PDB file of C-alpha atoms in Angstrom:
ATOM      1  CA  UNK S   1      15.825  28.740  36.282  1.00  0.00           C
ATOM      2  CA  UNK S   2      18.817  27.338  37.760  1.00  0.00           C
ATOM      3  CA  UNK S   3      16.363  25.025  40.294  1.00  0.00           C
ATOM      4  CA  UNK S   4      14.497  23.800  37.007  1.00  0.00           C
ATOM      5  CA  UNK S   5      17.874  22.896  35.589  1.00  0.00           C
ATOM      6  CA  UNK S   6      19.021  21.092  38.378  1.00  0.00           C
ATOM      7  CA  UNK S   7      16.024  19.434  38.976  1.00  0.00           C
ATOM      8  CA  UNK S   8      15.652  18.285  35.044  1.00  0.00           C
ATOM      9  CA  UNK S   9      19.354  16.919  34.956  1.00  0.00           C
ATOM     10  CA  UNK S  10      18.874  14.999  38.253  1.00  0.00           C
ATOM     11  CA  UNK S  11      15.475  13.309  37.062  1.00  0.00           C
ATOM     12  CA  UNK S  12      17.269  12.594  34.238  1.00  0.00           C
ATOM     13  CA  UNK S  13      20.047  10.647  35.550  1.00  0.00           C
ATOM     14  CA  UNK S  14      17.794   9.246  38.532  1.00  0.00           C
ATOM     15  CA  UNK S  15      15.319   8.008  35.826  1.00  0.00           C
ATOM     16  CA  UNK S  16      18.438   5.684  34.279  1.00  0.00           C
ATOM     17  CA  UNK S  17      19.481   4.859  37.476  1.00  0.00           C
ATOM     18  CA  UNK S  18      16.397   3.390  38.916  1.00  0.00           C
ATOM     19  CA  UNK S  19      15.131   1.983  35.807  1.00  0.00           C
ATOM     20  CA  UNK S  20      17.790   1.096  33.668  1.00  0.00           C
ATOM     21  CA  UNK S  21      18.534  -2.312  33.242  1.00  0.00           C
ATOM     22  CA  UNK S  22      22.062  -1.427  33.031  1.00  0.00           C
ATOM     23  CA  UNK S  23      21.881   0.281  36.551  1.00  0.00           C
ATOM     24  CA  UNK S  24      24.276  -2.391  38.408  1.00  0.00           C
ATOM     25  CA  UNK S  25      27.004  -0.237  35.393  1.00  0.00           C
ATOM     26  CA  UNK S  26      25.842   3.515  37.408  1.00  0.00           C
ATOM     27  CA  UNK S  27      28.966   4.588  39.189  1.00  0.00           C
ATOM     28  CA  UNK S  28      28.479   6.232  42.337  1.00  0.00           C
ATOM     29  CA  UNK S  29      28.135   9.499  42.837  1.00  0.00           C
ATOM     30  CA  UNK S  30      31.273   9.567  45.084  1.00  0.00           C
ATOM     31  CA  UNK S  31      33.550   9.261  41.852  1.00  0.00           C
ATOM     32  CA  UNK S  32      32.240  12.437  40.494  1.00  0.00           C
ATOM     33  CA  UNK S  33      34.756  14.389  42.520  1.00  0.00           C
ATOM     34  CA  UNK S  34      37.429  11.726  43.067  1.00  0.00           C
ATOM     35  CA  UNK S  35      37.331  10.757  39.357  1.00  0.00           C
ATOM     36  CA  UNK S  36      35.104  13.060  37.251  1.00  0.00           C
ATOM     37  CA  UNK S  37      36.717  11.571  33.512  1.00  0.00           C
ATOM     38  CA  UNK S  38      35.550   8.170  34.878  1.00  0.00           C
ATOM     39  CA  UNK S  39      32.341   9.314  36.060  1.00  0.00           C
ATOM     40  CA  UNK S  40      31.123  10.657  33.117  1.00  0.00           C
ATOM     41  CA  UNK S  41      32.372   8.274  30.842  1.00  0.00           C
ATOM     42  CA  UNK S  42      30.690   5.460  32.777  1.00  0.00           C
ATOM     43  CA  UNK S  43      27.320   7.902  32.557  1.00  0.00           C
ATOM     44  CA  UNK S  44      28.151   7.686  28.914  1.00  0.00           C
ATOM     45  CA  UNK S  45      28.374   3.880  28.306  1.00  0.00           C
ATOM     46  CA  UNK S  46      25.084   3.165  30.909  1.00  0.00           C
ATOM     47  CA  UNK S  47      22.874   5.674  28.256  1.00  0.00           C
ATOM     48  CA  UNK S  48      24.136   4.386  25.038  1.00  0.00           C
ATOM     49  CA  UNK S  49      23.524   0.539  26.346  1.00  0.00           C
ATOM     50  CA  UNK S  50      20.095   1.521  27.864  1.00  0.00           C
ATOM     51  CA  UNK S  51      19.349   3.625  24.487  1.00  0.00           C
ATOM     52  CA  UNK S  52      20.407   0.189  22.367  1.00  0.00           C
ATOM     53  CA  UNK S  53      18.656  -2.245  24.539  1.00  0.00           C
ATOM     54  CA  UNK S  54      15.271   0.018  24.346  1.00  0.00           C
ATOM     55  CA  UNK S  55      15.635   0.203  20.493  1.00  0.00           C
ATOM     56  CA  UNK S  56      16.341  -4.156  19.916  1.00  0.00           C
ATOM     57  CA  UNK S  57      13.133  -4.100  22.183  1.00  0.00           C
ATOM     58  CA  UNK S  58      11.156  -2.162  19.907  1.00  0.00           C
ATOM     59  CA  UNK S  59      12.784  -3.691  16.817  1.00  0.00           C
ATOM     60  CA  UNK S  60      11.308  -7.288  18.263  1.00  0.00           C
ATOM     61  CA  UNK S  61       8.236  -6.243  19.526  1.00  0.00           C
ATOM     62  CA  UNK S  62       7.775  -4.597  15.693  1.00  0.00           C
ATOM     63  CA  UNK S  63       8.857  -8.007  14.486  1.00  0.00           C
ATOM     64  CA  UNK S  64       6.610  -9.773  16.324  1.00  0.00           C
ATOM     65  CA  UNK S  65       3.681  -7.320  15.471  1.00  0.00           C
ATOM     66  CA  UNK S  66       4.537  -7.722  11.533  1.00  0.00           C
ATOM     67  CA  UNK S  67       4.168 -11.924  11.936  1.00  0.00           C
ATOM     68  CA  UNK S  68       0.612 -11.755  13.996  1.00  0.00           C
ATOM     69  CA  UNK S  69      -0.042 -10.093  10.940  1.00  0.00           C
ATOM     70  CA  UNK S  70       1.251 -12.291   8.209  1.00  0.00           C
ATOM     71  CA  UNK S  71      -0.122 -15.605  10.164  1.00  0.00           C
ATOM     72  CA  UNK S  72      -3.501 -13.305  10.204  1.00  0.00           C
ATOM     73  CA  UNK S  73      -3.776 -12.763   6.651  1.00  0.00           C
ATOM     74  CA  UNK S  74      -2.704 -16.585   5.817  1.00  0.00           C
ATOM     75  CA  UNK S  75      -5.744 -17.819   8.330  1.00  0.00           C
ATOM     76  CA  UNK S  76      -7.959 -15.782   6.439  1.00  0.00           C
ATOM     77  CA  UNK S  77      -7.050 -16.567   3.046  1.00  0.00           C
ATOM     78  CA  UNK S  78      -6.654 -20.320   3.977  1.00  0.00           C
ATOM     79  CA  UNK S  79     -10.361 -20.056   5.437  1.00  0.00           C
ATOM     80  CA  UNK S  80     -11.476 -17.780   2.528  1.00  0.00           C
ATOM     81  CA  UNK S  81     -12.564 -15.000   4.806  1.00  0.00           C
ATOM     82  CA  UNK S  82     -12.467 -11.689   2.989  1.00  0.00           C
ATOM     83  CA  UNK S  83     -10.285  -8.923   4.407  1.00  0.00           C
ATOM     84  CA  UNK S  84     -12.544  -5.942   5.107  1.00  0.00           C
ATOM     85  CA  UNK S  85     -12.385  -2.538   2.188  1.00  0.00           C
ATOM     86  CA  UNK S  86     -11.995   0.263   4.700  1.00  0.00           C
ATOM     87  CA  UNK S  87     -13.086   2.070   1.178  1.00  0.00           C
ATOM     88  CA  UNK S  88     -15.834  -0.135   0.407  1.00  0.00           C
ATOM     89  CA  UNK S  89     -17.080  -0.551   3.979  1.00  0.00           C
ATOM     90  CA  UNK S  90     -17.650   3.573   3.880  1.00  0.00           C
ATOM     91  CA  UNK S  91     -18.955   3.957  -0.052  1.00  0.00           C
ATOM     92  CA  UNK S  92     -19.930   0.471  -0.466  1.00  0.00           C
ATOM     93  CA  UNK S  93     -19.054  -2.027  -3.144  1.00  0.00           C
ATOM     94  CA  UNK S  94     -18.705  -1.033  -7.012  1.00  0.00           C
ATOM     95  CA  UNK S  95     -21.676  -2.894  -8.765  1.00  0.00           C
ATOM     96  CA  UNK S  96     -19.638  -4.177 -11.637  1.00  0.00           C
ATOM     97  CA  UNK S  97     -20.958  -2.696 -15.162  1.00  0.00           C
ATOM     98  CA  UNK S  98     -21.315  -5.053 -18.047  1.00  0.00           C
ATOM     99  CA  UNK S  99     -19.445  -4.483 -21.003  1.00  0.00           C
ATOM    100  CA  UNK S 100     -22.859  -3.282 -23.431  1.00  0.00           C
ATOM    101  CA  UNK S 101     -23.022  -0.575 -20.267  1.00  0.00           C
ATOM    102  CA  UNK S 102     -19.284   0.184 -20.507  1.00  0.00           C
ATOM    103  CA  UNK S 103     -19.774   1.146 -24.313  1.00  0.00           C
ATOM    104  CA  UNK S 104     -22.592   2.956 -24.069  1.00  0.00           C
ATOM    105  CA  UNK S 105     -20.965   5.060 -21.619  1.00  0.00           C
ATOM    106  CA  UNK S 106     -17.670   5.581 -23.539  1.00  0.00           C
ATOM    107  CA  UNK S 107     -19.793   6.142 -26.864  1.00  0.00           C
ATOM    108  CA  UNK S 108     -22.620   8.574 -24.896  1.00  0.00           C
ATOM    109  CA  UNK S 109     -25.382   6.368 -25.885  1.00  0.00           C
ATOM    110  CA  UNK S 110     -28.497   5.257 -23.736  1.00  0.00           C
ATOM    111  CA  UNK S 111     -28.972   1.561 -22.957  1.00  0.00           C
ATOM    112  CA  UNK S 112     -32.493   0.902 -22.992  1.00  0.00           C
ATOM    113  CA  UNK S 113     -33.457  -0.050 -19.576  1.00  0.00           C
ATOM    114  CA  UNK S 114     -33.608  -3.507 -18.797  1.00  0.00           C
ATOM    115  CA  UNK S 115     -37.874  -4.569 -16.700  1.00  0.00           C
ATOM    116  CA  UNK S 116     -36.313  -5.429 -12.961  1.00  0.00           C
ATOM    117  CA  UNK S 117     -38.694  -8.004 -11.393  1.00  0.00           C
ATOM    118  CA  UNK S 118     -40.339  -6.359  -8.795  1.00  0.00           C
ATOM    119  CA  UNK S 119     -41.390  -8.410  -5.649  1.00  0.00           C
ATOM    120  CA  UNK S 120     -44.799  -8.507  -4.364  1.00  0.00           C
ATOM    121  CA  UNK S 121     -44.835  -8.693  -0.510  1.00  0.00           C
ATOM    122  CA  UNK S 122     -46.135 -12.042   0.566  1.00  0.00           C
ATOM    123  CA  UNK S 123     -48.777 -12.436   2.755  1.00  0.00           C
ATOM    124  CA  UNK S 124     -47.617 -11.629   6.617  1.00  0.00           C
ATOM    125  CA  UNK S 125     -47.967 -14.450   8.535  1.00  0.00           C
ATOM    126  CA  UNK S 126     -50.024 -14.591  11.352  1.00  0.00           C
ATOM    127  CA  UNK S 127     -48.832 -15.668  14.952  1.00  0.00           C
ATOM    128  CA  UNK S 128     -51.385 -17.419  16.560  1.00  0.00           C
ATOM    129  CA  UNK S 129     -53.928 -16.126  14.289  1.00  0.00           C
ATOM    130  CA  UNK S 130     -54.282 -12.792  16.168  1.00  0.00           C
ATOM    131  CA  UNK S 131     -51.163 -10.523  14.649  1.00  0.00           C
TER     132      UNK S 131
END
């Protein structure tokens, strides 16, 4: 257990001292014996600037993210493209009732059904006189 410790805490502090942009701050790891307050301290000061760096980097690239999306929704409303129903695009749109139907409902009574056209299918066309 004490390898797996040793090994965790040194990847840790190799991991901000190779990729930190703040690694020019490390000390060296010659002032942990000469000067162990300073050391640490400096340790200290190279996380918490790496930590608040990483976190205005997210903060912008979530800024950044939220205005692709506001200039999206202006281009389509400008262009009058509809925005997508994730809701309608799985149960499909509401067919609007009129308000006779809407009445009838709320008073339980039966509309008489209205005679829907029905389509007779047109003659196929031929290609060519053979199909």
């Amino acid at each position: 257990m004490g390898a797996l410790f040793a090994m965790a805490i040194s990847t840790f502090f190799m991991n901000y001292a190779y990729n930190s942009p703040f690694k020019d701050l490390v000390p060296p790891i010659s002032d942990l014996w000469h000067q162990p307050m300073y050391f640490f301290a400096a340790w200290k000061n190279v996380i918490a600037l790496h930590e608040k760096d990483k976190a205005a980097k997210a903060g912008e690239h979530r800024t950044r993210h939220l205005d692709d999306i506001a200039k999206r929704q202006y281009y389509m409303k400008v262009h009058g493209i509809e925005a997508k129903d994730p809701v309608a695009v799985v149960f499909g749109k509401d067919e609007g009732k009129s308000e006779e139907e809407l009445e009838a409902a709320a008073l339980g009574q039966v509309l008489p059904l209205k005679p829907e056209l029905v389509d007779t299918p047109a003659q196929k066309k031929k290609w060519l006189g053979l199909w």
